[in-house]
Coordinates of C-alpha atoms in Angstrom, one line a residue:
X18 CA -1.5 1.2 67.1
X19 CA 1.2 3.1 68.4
X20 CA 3.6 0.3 68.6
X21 CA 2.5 -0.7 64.5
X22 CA 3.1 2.3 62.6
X23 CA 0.6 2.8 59.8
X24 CA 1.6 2.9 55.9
X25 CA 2.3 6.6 56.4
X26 CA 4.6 6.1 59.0
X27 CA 6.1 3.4 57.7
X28 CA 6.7 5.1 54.3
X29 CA 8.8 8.0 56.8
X30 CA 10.8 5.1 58.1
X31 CA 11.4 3.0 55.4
X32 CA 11.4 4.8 51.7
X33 CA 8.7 3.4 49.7
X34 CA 9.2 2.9 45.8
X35 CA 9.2 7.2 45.0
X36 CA 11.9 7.2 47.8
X37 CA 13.6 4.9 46.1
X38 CA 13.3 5.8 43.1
X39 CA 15.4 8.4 44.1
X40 CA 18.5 6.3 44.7
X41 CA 17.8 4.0 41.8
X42 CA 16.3 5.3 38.6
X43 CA 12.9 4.1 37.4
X44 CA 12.5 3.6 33.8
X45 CA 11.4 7.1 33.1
X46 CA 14.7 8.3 34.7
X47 CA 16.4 5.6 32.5
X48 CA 15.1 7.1 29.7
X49 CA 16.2 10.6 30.4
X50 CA 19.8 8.8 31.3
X51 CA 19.7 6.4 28.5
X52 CA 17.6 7.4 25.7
X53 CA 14.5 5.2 24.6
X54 CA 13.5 4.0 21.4
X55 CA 11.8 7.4 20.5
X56 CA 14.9 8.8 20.9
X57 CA 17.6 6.6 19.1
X58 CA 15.2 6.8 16.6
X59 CA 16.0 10.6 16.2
X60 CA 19.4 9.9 16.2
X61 CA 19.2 7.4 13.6
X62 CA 16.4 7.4 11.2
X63 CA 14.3 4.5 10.0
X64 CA 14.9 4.4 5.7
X65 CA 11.3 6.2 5.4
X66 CA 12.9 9.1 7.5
X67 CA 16.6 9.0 5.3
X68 CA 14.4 9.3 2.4
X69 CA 12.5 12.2 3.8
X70 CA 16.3 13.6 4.9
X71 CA 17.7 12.8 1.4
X72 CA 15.7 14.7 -1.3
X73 CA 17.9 13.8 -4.3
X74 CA 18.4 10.0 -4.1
X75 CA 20.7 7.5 -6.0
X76 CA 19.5 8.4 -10.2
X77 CA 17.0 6.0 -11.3
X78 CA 16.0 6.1 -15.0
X79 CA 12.4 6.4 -15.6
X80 CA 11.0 6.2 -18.9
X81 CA 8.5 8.4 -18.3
X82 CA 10.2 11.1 -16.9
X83 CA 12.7 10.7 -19.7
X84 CA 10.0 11.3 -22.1
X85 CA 8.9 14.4 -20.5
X86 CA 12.1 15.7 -20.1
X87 CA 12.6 15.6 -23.8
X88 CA 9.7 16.9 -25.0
X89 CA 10.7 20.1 -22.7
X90 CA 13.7 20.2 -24.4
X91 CA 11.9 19.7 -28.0
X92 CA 9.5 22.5 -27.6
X93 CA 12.1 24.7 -26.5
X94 CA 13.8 24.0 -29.3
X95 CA 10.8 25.1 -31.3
X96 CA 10.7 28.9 -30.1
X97 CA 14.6 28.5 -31.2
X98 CA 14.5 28.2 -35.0
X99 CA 18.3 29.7 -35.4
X100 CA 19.6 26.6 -33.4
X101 CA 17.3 24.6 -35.6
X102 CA 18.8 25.6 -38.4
X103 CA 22.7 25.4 -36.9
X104 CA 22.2 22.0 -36.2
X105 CA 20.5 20.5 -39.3
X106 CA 22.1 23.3 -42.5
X107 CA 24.8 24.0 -41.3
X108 CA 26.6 20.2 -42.1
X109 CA 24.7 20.4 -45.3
X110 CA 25.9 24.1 -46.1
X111 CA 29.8 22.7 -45.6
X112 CA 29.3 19.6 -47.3
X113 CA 28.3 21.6 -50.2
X114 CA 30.9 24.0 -50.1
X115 CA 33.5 21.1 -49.7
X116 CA 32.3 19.6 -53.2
X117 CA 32.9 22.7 -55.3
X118 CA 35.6 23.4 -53.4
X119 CA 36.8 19.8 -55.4
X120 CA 35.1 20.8 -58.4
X121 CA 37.8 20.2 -60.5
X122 CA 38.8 17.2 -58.3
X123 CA 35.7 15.0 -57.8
X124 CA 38.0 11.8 -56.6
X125 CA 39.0 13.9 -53.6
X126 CA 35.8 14.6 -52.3
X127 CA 35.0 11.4 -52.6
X128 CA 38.2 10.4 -50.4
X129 CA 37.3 12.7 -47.5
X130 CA 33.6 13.6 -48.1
X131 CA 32.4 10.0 -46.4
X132 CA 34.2 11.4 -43.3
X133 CA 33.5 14.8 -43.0
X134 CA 29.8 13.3 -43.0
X135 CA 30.9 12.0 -39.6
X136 CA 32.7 14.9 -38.5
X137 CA 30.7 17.8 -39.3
X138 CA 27.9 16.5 -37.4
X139 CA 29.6 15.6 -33.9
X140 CA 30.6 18.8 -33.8
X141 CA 27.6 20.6 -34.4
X142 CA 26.0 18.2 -32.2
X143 CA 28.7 19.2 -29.6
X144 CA 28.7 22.5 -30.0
X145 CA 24.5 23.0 -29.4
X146 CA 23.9 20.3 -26.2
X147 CA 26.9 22.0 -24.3
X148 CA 25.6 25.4 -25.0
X149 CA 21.9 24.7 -24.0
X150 CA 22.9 22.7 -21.1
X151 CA 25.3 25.3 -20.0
X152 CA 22.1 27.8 -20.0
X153 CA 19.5 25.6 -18.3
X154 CA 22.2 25.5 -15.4
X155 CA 23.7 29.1 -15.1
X156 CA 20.0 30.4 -15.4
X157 CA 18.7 27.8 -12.6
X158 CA 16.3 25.7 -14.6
X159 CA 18.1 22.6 -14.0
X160 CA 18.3 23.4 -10.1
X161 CA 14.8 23.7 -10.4
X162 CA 14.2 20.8 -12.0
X163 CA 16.3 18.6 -9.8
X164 CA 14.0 19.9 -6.9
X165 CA 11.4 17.9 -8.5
X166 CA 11.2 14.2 -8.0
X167 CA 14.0 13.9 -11.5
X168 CA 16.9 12.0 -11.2
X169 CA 20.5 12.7 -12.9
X170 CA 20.2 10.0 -15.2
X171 CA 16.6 10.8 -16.3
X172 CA 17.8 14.3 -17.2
X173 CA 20.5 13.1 -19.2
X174 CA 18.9 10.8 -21.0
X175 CA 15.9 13.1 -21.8
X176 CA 18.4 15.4 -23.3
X177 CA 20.1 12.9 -25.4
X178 CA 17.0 11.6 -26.5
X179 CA 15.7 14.9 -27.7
X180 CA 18.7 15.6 -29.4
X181 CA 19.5 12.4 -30.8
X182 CA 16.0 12.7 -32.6
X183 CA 17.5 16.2 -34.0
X184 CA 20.6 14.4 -34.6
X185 CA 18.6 11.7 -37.0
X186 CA 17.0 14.2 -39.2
X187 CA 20.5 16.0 -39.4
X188 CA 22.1 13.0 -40.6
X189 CA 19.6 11.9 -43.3
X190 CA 19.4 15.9 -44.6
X191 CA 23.6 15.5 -44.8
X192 CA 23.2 11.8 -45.9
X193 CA 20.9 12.2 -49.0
X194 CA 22.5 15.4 -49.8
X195 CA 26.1 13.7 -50.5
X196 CA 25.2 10.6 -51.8
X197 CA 22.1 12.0 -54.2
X198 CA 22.5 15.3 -55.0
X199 CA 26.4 16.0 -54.2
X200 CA 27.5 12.7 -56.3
X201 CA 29.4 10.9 -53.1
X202 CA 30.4 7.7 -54.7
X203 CA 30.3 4.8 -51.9
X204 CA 30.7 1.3 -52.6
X205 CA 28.2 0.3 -49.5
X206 CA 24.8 1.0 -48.4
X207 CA 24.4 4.4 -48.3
X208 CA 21.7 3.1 -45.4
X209 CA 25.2 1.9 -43.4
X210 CA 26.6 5.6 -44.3
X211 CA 23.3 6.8 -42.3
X212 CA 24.1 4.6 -39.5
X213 CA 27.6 6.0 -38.8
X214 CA 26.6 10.2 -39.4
X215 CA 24.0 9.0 -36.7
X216 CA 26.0 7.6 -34.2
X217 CA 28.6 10.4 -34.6
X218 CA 25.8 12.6 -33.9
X219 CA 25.0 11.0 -31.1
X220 CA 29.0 11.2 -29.9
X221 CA 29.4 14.7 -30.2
X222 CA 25.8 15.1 -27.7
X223 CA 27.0 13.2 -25.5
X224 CA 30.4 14.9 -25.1
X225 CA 28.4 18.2 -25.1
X226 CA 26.7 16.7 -22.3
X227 CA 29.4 15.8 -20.4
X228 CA 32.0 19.2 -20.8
X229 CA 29.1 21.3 -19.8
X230 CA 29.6 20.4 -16.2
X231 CA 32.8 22.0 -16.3
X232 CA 32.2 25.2 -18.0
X233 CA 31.1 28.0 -16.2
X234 CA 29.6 30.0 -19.0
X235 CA 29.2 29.8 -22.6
X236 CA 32.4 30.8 -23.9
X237 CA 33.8 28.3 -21.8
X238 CA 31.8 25.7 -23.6
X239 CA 32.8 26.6 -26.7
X240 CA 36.5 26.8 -25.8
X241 CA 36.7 23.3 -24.7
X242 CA 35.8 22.4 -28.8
X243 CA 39.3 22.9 -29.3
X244 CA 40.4 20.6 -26.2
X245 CA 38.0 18.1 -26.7
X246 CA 37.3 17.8 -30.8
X247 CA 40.3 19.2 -33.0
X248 CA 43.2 16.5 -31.2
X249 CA 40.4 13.8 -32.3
X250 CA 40.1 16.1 -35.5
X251 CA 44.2 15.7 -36.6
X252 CA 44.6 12.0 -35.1
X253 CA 41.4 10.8 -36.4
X254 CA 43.4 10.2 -40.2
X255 CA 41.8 12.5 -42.0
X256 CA 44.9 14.1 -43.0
X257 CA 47.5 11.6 -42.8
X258 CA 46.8 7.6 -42.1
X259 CA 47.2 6.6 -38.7
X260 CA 49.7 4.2 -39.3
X261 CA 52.2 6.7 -40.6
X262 CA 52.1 8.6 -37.6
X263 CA 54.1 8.9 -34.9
X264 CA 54.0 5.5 -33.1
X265 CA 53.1 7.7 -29.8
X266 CA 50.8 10.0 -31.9
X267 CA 49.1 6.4 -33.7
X268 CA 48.8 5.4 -29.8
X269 CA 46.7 7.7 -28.8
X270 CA 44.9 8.1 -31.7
X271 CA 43.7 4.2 -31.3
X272 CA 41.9 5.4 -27.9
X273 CA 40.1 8.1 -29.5
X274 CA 36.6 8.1 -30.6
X275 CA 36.7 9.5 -33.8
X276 CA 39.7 7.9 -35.2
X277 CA 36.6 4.8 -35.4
X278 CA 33.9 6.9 -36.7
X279 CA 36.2 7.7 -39.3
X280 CA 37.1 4.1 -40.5
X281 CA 33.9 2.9 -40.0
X282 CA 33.0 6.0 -42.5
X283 CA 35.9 4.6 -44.6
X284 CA 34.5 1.1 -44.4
X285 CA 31.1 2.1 -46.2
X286 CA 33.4 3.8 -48.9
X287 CA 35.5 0.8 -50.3
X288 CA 33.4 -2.3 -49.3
X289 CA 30.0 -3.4 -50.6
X290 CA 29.9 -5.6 -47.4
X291 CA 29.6 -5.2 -44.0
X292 CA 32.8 -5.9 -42.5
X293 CA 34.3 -7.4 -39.0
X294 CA 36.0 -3.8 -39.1
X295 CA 32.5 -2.2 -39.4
X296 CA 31.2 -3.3 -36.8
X297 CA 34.2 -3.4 -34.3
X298 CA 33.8 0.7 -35.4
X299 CA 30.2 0.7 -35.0
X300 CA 30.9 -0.7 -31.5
X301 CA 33.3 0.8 -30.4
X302 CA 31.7 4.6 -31.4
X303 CA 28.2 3.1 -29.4
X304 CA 30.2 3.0 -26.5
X305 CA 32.0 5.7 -26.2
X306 CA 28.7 7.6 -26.4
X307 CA 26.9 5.2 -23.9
X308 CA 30.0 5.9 -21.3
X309 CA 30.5 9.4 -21.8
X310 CA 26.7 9.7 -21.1
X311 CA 27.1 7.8 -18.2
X312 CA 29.8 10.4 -16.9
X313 CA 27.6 13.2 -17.9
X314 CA 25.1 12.0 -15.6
X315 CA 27.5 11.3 -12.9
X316 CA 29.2 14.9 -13.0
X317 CA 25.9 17.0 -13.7
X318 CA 26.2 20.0 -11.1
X319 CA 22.6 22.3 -10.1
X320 CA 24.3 25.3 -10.5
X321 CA 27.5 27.2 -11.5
X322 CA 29.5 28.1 -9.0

């Protein structure tokens, strides 16, 4: 017995596995030395985890969150009867003004009535959605909402949807006004007249949309009018045709949106057809109000710095 050590003695003379692992580290060592799965999981997380992490992921438009979003907006609207009445009297009130201004002239407003239907309402329409989107920001609404499972795009889309519903009953009150009770002679469908005053509607909410990210307050908002609208407003050939402009001036004017919601307007006025220059205007003013929307949602801040 003496000359056979037991496992105890042996264990002093030779190091058993705890001796050894010691000298060599054991997988629990490893794992303090080179971290396990548990903990290169920490370090990068699985997608559920990066969701988890990432509260505001890539916009997805959802059509029901559209809808809710814009029926917020619409009964807002409702407890707000003064910007009711800006956005659908206030292009009737100047188109009315504009023909007995031409009282004695009835040919002129005939010239430039058909596009001051356009024009008057993309820039009430711009005036209101940068406004009220300016507000919803700087009082923290929209932060809220973002908090909530609502995407960019489904914000931006519920917006133009509520006020491109305003922006349709705006344009048939200016519509019906100038063709049947202000004597606007057209030689097209006054239906195709409709169609234009609505999609300039549309225009000017989607460029209030997308200027309200860079205002910081409301006067800010209503300073970019004259940055945004009146170049489009003097290039547009209202005043002058564009092709007795400038040949820079008539460049730039062939980018701008309005200069086609114009000629489309012009269009209605001397054909009885629909023209390939209808709808190349028609197109071309869709768009520009499908893309600036885009960029609205792109740019949309949570809060005013």
């Amino acid at each position: 017995m003496n000359a056979d050590p037991s496992p105890t003695a042996r264990a002093a003379a030779d190091p058993s596995s705890t001796a050894k692992a010691a000298a060599d580290p054991s997988s629990t060592a490893k794992a303090a030395a080179d971290p396990s799965s548990t903990a290169k999981a920490a370090a990068d997380p699985s997608p559920t985890a990066k969701a988890a992490a990432d509260p505001h992921p890539l916009p997805v438009l959802s059509p029901s969150r559209t809808l809710a979003t814009a029926a917020r907006v619409l009964r807002q609207l409702r407890h707000d009867p003064r910007s009711i009445a800006l956005m659908l009297l206030v292009p009737c009130l100047m188109l009315f003004l504009l023909r007995y201004v031409f009282d004695g002239s009835p040919q002129t407003f005939d010239a430039i009535g058909a596009s001051l239907l356009g024009i008057f309402p993309l820039i009430t329409m711009f005036l209101i959605t940068s406004i009220a989107t300016l507000r919803e920001r700087t009082s923290g609404t929209l932060e809220r909402l973002l908090a909530m499972p609502l995407g960019k795009a489904d914000l931006i889309a519920g917006y133009a949807l509520a006020f491109g519903l305003l922006a349709v009953v705006q344009s048939a009150l200016a519509t019906g006004l100038s063709v049947w009770f202000l004597g606007l002679d057209v030689a097209g469908s006054a239906w195709l007249l409709l169609l234009v005053a609505l999609l300039d509607a549309l225009l000017g909410t989607a460029l209030g949309l997308f200027v309200s990210a860079f205002a910081a307050s409301e006067f800010q908002a209503v300073q970019f009018m004259p940055a945004v609208i009146f170049p489009q407003l003097l290039l547009c050939g209202l005043f002058a045709p564009r092709d007795t402009m400038q040949p820079v001036l008539e460049g730039l004017s062939d980018v701008l949106p309005m200069s086609y919601a114009v000629d489309g307007m012009n269009e209605v006025l001397r054909r009885t057809d629909v023209t390939a220059d209808f709808v190349r205007d028609v197109l071309v003013v869709s768009a520009c109000a499908l893309l600036v929307l885009l960029l609205g949602a792109a740019t949309l801040r949570r809060r005013t710095a």
